[in-house]
Short mmCIF file of C-alpha atoms and ligand atoms in Angstrom, two decimals:
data_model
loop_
_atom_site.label_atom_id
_atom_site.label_comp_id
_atom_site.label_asym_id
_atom_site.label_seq_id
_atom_site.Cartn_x
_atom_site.Cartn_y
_atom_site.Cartn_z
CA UNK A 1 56.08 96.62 131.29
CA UNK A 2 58.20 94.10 132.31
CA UNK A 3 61.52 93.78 131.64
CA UNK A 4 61.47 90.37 130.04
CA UNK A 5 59.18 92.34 127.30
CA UNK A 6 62.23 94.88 126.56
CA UNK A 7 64.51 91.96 126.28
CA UNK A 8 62.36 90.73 123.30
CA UNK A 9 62.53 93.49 122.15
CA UNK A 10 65.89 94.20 122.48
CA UNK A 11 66.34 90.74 120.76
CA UNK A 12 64.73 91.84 117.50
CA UNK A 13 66.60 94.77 116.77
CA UNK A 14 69.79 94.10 118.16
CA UNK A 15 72.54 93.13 115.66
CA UNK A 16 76.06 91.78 116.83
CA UNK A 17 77.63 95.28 117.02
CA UNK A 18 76.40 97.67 119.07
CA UNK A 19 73.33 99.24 118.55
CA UNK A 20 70.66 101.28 120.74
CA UNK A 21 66.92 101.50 120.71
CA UNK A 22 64.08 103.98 122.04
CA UNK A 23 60.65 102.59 123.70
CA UNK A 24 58.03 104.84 125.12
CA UNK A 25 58.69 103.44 128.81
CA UNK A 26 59.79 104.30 131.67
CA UNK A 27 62.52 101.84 133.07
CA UNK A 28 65.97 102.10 134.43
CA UNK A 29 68.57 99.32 135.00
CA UNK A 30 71.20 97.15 133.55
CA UNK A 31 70.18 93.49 132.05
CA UNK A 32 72.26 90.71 130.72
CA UNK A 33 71.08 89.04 127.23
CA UNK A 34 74.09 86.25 126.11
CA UNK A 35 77.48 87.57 126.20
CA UNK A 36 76.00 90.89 126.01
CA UNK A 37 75.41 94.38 128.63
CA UNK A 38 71.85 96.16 127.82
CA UNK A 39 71.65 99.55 129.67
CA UNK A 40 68.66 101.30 130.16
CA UNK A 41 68.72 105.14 130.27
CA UNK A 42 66.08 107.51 130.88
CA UNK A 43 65.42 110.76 129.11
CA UNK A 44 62.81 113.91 128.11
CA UNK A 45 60.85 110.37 129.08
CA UNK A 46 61.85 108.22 126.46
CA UNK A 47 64.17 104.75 127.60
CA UNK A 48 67.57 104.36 125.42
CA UNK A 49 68.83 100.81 125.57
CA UNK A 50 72.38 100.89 124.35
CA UNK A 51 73.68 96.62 123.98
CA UNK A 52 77.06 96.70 124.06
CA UNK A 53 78.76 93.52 122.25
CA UNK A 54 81.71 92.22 123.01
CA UNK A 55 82.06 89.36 120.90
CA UNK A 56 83.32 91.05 117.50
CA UNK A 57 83.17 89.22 113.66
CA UNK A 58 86.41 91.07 112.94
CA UNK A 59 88.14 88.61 115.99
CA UNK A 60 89.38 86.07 113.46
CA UNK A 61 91.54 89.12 111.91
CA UNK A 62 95.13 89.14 113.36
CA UNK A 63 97.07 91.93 113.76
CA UNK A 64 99.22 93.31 110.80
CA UNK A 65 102.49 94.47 111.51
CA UNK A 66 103.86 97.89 110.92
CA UNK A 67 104.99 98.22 107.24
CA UNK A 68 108.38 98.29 107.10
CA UNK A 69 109.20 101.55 105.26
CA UNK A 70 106.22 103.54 106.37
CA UNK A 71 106.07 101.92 109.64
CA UNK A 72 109.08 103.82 110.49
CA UNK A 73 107.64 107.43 110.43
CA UNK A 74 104.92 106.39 112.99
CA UNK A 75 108.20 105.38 114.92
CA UNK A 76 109.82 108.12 114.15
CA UNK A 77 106.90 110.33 115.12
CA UNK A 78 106.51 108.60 118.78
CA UNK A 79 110.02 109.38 119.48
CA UNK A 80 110.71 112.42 121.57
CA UNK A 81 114.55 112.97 121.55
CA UNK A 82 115.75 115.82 119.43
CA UNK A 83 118.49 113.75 118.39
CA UNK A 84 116.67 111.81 116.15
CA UNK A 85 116.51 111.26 112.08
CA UNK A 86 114.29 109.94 110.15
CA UNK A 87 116.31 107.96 107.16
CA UNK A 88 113.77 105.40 106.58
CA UNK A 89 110.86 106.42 103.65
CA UNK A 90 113.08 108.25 100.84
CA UNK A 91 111.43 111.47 101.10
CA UNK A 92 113.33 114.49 100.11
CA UNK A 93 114.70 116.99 103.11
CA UNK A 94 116.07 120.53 103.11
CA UNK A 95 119.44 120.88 104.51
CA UNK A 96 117.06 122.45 107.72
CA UNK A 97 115.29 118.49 106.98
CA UNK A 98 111.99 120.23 106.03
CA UNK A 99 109.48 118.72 103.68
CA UNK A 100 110.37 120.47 100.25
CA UNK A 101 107.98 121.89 97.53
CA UNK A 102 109.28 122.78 94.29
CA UNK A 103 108.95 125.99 93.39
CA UNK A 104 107.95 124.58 89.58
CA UNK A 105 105.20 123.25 91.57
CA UNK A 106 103.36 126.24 93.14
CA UNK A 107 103.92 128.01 89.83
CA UNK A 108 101.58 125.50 88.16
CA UNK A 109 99.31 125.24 91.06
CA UNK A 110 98.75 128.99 90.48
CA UNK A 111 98.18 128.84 87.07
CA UNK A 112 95.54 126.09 87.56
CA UNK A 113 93.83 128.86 90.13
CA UNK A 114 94.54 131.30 87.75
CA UNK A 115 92.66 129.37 84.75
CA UNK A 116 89.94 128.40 87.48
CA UNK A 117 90.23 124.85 86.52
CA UNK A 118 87.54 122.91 87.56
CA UNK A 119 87.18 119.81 89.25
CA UNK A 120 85.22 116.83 86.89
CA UNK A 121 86.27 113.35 86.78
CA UNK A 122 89.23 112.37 84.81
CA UNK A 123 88.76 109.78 81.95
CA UNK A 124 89.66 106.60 83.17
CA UNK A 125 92.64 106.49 81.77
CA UNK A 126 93.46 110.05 83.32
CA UNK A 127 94.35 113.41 81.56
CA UNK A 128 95.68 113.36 77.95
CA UNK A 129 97.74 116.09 78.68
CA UNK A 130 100.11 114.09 81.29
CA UNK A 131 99.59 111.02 79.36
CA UNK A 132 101.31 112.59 76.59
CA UNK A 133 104.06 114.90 78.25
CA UNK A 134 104.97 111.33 80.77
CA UNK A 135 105.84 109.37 77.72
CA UNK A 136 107.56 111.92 76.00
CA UNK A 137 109.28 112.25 78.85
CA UNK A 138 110.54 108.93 79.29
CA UNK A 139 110.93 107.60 76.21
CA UNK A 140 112.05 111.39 74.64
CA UNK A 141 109.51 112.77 71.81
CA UNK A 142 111.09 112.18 68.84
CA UNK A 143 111.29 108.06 70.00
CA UNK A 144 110.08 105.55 66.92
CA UNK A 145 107.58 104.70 69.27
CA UNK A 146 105.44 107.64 70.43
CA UNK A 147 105.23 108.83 66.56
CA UNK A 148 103.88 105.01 65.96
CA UNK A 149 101.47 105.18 68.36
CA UNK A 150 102.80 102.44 69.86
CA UNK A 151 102.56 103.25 73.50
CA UNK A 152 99.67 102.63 75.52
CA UNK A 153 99.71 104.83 78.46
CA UNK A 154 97.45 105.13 80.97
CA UNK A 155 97.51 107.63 84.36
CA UNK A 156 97.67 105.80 87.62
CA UNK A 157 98.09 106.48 91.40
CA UNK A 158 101.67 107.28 91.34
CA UNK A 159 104.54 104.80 90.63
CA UNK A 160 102.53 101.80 93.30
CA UNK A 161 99.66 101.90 91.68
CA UNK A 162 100.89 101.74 88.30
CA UNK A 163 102.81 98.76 89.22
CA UNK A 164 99.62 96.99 90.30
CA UNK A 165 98.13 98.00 87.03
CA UNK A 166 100.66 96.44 85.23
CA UNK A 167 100.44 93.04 87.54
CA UNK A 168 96.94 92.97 86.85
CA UNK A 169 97.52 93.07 83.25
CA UNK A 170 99.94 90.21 83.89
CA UNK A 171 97.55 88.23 85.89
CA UNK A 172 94.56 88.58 83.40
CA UNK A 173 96.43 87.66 80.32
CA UNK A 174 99.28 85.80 81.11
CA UNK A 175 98.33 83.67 83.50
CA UNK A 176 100.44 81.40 84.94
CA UNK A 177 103.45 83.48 84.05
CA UNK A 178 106.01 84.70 86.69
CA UNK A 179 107.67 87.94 87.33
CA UNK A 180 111.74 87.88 88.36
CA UNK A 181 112.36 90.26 90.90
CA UNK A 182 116.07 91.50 91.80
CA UNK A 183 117.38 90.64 95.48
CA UNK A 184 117.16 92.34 97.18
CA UNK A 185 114.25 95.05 95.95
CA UNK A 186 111.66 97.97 97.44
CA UNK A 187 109.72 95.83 99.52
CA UNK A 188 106.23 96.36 98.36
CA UNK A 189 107.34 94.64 94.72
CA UNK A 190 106.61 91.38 96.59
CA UNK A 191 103.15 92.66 98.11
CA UNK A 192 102.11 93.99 94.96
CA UNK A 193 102.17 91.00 92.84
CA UNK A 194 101.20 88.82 95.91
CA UNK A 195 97.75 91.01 95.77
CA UNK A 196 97.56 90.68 91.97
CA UNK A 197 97.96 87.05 92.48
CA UNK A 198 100.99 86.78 90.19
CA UNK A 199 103.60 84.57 91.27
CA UNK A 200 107.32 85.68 91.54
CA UNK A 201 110.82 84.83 92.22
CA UNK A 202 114.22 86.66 92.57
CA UNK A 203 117.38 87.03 90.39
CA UNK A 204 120.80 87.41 92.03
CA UNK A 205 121.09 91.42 92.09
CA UNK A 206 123.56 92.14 95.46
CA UNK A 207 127.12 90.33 95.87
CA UNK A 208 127.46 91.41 100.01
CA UNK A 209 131.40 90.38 99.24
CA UNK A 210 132.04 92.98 97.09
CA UNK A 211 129.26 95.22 97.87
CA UNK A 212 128.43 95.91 94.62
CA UNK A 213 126.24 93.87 91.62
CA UNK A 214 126.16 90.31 91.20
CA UNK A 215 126.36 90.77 87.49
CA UNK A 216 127.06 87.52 86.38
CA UNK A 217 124.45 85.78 88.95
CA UNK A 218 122.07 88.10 87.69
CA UNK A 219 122.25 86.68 84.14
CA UNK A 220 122.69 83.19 85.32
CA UNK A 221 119.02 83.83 86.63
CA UNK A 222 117.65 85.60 83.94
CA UNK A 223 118.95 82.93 81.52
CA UNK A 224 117.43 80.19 83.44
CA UNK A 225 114.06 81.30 83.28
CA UNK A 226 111.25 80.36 81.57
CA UNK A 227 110.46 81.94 78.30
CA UNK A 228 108.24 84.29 78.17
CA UNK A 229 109.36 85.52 82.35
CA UNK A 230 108.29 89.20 83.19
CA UNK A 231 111.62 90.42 84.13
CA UNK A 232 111.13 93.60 86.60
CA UNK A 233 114.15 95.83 86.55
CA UNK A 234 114.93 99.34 88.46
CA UNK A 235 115.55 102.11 85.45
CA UNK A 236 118.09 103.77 87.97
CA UNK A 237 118.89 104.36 91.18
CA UNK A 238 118.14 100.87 92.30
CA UNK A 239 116.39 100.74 95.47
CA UNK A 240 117.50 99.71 98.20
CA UNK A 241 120.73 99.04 97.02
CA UNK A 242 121.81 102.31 95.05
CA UNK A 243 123.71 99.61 92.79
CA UNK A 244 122.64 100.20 88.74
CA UNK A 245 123.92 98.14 85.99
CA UNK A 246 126.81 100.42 83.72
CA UNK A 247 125.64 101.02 80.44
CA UNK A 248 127.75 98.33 79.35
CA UNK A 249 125.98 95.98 81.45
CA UNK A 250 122.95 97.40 80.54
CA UNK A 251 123.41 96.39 76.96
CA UNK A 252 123.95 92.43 77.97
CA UNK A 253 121.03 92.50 80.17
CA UNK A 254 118.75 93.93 77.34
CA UNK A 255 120.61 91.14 74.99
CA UNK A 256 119.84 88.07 77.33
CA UNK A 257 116.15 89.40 77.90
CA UNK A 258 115.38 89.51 74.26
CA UNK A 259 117.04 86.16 73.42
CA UNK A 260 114.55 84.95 75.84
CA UNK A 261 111.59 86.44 74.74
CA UNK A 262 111.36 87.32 78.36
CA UNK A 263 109.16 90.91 78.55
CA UNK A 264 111.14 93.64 80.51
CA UNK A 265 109.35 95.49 83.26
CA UNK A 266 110.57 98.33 84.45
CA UNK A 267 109.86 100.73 87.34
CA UNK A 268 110.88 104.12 86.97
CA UNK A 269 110.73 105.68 90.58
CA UNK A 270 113.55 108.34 89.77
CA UNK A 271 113.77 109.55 87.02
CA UNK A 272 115.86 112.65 87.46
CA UNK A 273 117.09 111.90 90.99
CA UNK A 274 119.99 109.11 90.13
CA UNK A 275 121.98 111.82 87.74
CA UNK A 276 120.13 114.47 87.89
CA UNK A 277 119.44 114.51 84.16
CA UNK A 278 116.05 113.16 82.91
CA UNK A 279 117.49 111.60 79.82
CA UNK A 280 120.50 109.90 81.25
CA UNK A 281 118.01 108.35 84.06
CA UNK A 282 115.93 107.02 81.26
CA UNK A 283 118.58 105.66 79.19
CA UNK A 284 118.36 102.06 80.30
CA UNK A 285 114.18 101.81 79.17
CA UNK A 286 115.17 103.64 75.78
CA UNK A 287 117.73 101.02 75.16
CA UNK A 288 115.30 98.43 75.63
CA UNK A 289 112.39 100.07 73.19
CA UNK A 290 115.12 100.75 70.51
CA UNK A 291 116.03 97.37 70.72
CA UNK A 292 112.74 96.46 69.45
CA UNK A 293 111.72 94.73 72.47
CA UNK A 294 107.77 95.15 73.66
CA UNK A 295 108.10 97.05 77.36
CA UNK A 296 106.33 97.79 80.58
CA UNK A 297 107.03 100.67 82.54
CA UNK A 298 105.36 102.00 85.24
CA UNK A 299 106.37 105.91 86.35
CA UNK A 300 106.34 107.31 89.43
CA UNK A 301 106.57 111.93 90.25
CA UNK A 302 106.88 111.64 93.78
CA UNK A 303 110.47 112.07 94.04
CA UNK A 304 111.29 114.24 91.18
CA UNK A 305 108.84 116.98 91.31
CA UNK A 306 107.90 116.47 95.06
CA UNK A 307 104.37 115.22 94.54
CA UNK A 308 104.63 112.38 97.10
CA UNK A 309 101.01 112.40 98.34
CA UNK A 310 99.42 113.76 95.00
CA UNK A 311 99.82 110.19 93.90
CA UNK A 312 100.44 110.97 90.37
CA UNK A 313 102.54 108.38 88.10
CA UNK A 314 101.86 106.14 84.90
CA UNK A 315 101.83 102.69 83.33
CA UNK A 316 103.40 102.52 79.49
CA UNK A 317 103.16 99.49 77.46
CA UNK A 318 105.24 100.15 74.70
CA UNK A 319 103.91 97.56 72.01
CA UNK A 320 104.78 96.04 68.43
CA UNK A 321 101.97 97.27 66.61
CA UNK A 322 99.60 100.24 67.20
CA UNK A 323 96.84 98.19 66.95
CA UNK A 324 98.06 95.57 69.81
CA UNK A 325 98.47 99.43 71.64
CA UNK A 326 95.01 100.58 71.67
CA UNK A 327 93.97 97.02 72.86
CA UNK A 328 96.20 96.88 75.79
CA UNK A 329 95.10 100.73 76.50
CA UNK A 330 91.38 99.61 76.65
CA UNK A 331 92.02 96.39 79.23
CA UNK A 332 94.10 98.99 81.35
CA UNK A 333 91.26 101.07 81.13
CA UNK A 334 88.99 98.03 82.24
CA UNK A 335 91.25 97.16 84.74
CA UNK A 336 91.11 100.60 86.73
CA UNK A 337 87.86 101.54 86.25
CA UNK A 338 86.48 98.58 88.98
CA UNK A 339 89.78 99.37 90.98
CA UNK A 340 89.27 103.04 91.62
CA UNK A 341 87.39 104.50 88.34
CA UNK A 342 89.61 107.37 87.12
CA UNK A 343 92.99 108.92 89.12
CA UNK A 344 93.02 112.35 90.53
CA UNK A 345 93.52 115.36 88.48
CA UNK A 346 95.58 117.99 90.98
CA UNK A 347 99.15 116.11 89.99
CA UNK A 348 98.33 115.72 86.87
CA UNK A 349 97.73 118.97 85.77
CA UNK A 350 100.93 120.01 87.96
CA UNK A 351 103.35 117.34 85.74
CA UNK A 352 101.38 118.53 82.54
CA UNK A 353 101.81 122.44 82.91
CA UNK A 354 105.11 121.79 84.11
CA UNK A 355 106.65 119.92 81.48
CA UNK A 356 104.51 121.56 78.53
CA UNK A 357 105.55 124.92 79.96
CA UNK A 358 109.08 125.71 78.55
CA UNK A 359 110.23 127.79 81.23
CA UNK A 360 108.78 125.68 83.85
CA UNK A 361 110.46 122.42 82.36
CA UNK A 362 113.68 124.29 82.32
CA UNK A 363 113.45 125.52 86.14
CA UNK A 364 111.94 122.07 86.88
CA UNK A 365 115.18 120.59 85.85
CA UNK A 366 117.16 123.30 87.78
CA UNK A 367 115.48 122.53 90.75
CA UNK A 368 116.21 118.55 90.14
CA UNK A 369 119.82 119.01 89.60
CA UNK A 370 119.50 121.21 92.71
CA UNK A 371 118.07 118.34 94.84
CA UNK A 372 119.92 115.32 93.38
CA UNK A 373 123.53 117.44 94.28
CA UNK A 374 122.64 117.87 97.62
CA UNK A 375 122.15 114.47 98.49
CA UNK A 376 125.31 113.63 96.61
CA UNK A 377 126.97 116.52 98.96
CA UNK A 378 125.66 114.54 101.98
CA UNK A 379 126.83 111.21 100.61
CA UNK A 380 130.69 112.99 100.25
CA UNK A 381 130.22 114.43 103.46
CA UNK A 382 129.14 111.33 105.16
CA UNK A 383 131.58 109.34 103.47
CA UNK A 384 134.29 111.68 104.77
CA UNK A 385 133.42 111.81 108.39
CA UNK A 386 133.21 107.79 108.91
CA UNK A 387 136.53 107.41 106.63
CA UNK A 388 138.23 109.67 109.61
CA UNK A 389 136.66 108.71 112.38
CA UNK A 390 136.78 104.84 111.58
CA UNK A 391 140.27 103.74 112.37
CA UNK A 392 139.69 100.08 111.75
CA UNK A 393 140.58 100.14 108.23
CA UNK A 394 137.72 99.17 106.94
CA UNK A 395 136.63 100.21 103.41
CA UNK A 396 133.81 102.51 103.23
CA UNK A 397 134.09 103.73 99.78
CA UNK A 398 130.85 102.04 98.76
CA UNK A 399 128.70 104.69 100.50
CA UNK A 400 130.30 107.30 96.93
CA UNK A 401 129.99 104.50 94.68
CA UNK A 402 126.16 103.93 95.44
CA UNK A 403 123.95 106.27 93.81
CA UNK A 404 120.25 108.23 94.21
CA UNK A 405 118.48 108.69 97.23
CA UNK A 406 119.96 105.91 99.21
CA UNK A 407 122.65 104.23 100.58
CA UNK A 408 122.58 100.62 101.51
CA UNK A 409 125.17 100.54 104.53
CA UNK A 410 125.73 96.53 104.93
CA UNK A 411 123.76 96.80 108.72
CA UNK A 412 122.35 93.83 109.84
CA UNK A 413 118.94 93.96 111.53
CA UNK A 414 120.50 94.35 115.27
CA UNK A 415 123.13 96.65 113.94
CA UNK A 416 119.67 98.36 112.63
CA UNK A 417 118.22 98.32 115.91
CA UNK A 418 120.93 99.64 117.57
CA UNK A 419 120.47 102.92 115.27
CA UNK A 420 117.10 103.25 116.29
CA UNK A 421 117.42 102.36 120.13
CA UNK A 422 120.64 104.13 120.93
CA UNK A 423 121.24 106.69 118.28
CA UNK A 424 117.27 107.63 117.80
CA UNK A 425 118.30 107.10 113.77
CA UNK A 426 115.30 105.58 112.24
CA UNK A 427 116.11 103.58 109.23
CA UNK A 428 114.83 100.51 107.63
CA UNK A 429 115.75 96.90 108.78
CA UNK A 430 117.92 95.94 106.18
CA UNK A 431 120.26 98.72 106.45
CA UNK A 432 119.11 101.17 103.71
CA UNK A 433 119.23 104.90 105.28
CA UNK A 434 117.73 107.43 102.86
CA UNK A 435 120.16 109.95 102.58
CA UNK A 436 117.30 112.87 101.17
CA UNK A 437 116.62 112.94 104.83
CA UNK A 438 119.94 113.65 106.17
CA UNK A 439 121.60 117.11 106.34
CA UNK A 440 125.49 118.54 106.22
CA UNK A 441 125.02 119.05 109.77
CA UNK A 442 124.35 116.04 111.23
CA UNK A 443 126.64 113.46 108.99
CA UNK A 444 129.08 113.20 111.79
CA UNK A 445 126.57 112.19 114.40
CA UNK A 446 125.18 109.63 111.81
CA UNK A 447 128.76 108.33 111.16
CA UNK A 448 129.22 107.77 114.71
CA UNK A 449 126.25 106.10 114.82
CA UNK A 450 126.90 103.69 112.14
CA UNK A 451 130.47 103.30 113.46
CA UNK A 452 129.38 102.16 116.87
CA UNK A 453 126.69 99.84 114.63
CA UNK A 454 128.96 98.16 112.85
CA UNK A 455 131.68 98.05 115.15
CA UNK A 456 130.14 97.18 118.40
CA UNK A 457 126.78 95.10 117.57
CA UNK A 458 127.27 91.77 116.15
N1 PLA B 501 109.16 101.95 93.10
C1 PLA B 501 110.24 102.10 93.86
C2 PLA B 501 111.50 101.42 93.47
C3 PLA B 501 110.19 102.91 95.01
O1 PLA B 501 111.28 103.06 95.75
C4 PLA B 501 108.98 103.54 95.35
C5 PLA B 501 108.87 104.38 96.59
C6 PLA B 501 107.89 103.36 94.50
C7 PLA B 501 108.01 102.55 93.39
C8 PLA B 501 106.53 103.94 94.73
O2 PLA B 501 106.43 105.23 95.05
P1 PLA B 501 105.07 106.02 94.77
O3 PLA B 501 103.97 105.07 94.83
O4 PLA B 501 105.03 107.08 95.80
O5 PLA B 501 105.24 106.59 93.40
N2 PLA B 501 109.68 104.02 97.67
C9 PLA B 501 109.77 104.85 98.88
C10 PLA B 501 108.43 105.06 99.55
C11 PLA B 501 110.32 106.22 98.53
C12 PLA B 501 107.62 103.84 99.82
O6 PLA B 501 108.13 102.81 100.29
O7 PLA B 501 106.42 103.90 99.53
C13 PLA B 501 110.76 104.15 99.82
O8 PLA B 501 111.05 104.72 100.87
O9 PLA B 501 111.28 103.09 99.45
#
């Protein structure tokens, strides 16, 4: 057979990636069809013919660049120097910087072996059991709203995906309306409503002169939206910035939101972690809902249990009415179910047993006090090693007056660099270093770090 004949073959079958075919033949060789190499093989005489393609239809898609939070693990990883830190992702760290798992945790994740709890798909919107012990938990269980049934909740994947929930809600039934978001903010509030194809803009959040909130360009902006604006606000511990409202403050924002029929969206990422106390952390969203005002909130369990990669958080709608409840329940429901169906069960059944388990609740709670103190023993102790070893006088006291799992140091991006090139301290761009992955014992390296930084790098 000649080899034109395989080549027509070849034609047929082949489809722009690579693909191989058998004939009953015997041939050998190497052939050129377009762009394309066709190899001939023989064996247990049969002829393979792999085509390899070099032409691909993904060669119109760029390159994305590394994200810049989790991006900086990978870095991290690549690095062999055992000097270095990892203080980008805020990931809690032993004082030995291990990965940490409650002991609340395992204790429910025996039980659940114990019970032999089985493995069948969620209802879309997730376990009852964590739907109900999540709200309580946020919004307490005695709250006008809960016994109302005013609160639509609905499990999602962790405190991201709720948030993209909640901006698909916004995009399918408000459309045209626009979210604020604070500047600066976690980074991925910008690609989340970008994806949901809601538009947004910023409110003043940071004054860099006094290191510290921008309180009265933060109403200016909330004022001069819209009616009717999605406002998104951090419950505590504001990320990246470590910069909350006081309750004072707190109390005007709420005021100037509801004059303006704006609708308050909050994300609730640490419940727990800022204070160390679950209620106090939720204070700000309680205000809100006994103002009367109609809330979203989306909650995240990754940081205060530990369940980073279990993915387990939800999305509230506290409404007006019951009714108006258990309609915005069954969009959310028709939202996910397309997205990704129903969430996983493993976290969910953790958060439940925990929190409907007295004991457990009350170790849980232990156990967050424990980690929220040691990061604000790190803070002190970092604080006190730059204040001695900087003799220029300047004022570092922001580093005790920030609060939760980071501190925003004032870095610029080649300050930020110079971390990462000289020091082998891996932190994020903007000059947030997570200080859940710093220990006692390595504060004064990180101070000299940040004091060559600042100092030495313009
Ligand atoms: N909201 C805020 C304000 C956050 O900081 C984070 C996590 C989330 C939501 C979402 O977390 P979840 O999806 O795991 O519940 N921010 C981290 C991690 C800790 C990250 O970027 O994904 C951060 O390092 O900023």
């Amino acid at each position: 057979m000649a080899s034109s004949s395989v080549l027509s073959v070849a034609t047929q079958c082949v489809s722009r990636n690579a693909s191989s075919l058998s004939i009953n033949e015997t041939h050998k060789g190497k052939a050129k069809l377009g762009g394309s190499t066709l190899r001939f093989s023989k064996s247990s005489g049969r002829i393979s013919m792999t085509v390899a393609v070099n032409v691909s239809r993904f060669e119109a898609i760029p390159m994305a660049p590394p994200d810049p939070i989790l991006g900086v693990s990978e870095a991290f990883r690549a690095d062999t120097s055992d000097a270095k830190l990892n203080l980008g992702v805020g990931a809690y760290r032993t004082e030995e910087l291990q990965p940490y798992v409650l002991n609340v945790v395992k204790k429910a994740e025996n039980l659940m072996l114990e019970r032999g709890d089985n493995k069948e798909y969620l209802p879309i919107e997730g376990l009852a059991a964590f739907n109900k012990a999540t709200a309580e938990l946020l919004l307490g269980a005695d709250n006008p709203a809960i016994k109302e049934q005013r609160v639509a909740t609905v499990q999602g994947l962790s405190g991201t995906g709720s948030l993209r929930l909640g901006a698909a809600l916004i995009e399918r039934y408000f459309p045209g309306a626009k979210v604020l978001i604070s500047a600066p903010t976690w980074g991925n509030h910008k690609n989340i409503f970008n994806d949901a194809r809601v538009p947004w803009s910023e409110y003043r959040y940071y004054d860099p002169r006094t290191v510290g909130l921008d309180f009265e360009g933060m109403i200016e902006d909330i004022k001069a939206a819209p009616e009717g604006t999605f406002v998104l606000l951090h419950g505590c511990a504001h990320n990246p910035t470590g910069i909350d409202p006081t309750p004072e403050q707190w109390e005007k924002i709420a005021d100037v939101i509801q004059q303006k029929n704006h609708i308050p969206f909050f994300d609730v990422a640490y419940q727990g972690f800022a204070s160390g106390s679950l209620d106090e952390d939720a204070a700000s969203v309680r205000l809100f809902v006994a103002c009367g005002m109609e809330v979203l909130v989306a909650q995240s369990y990754s940081k205060n249990l530990g369940l980073y990669a279990e993915r387990i958080g939800a999305m509230n709608v506290i409404s007006s009415s019951s009714e108006s409840a258990t309609r915005v329940k069954s969009q959310l429901k028709r939202l996910a179910r397309p997205m990704y169906s129903n969430p996983p069960v493993h976290g969910a059944k953790i958060v439940a047993n925990v929190v409907g388990t007295p004991a457990l609740f009350d170790e849980w709670k232990a156990e967050m006090e424990m980690m929220a103190g040691r990061i604000k023993n790190v803070r002190q102790k970092l604080y006190d090693s730059i204040s001695s070893k900087d003799k220029s006088g300047k004022d570092w006291s922001f580093i005790l007056k920030q609060i939760g799992m980071f501190s925003y140091t004032g870095l610029n991006k080649n300050q930020s660099d110079n971390m990462t090139n000289k020091w082998h301290v891996y932190m994020t761009k903007d000059g947030r270093i997570s200080l859940a992955g710093l220990s006692l014992a390595k504060c004064e390296y990180l101070a000299d770090a940040i004091i060559d930084s600042f100092h030495n790098v313009s």
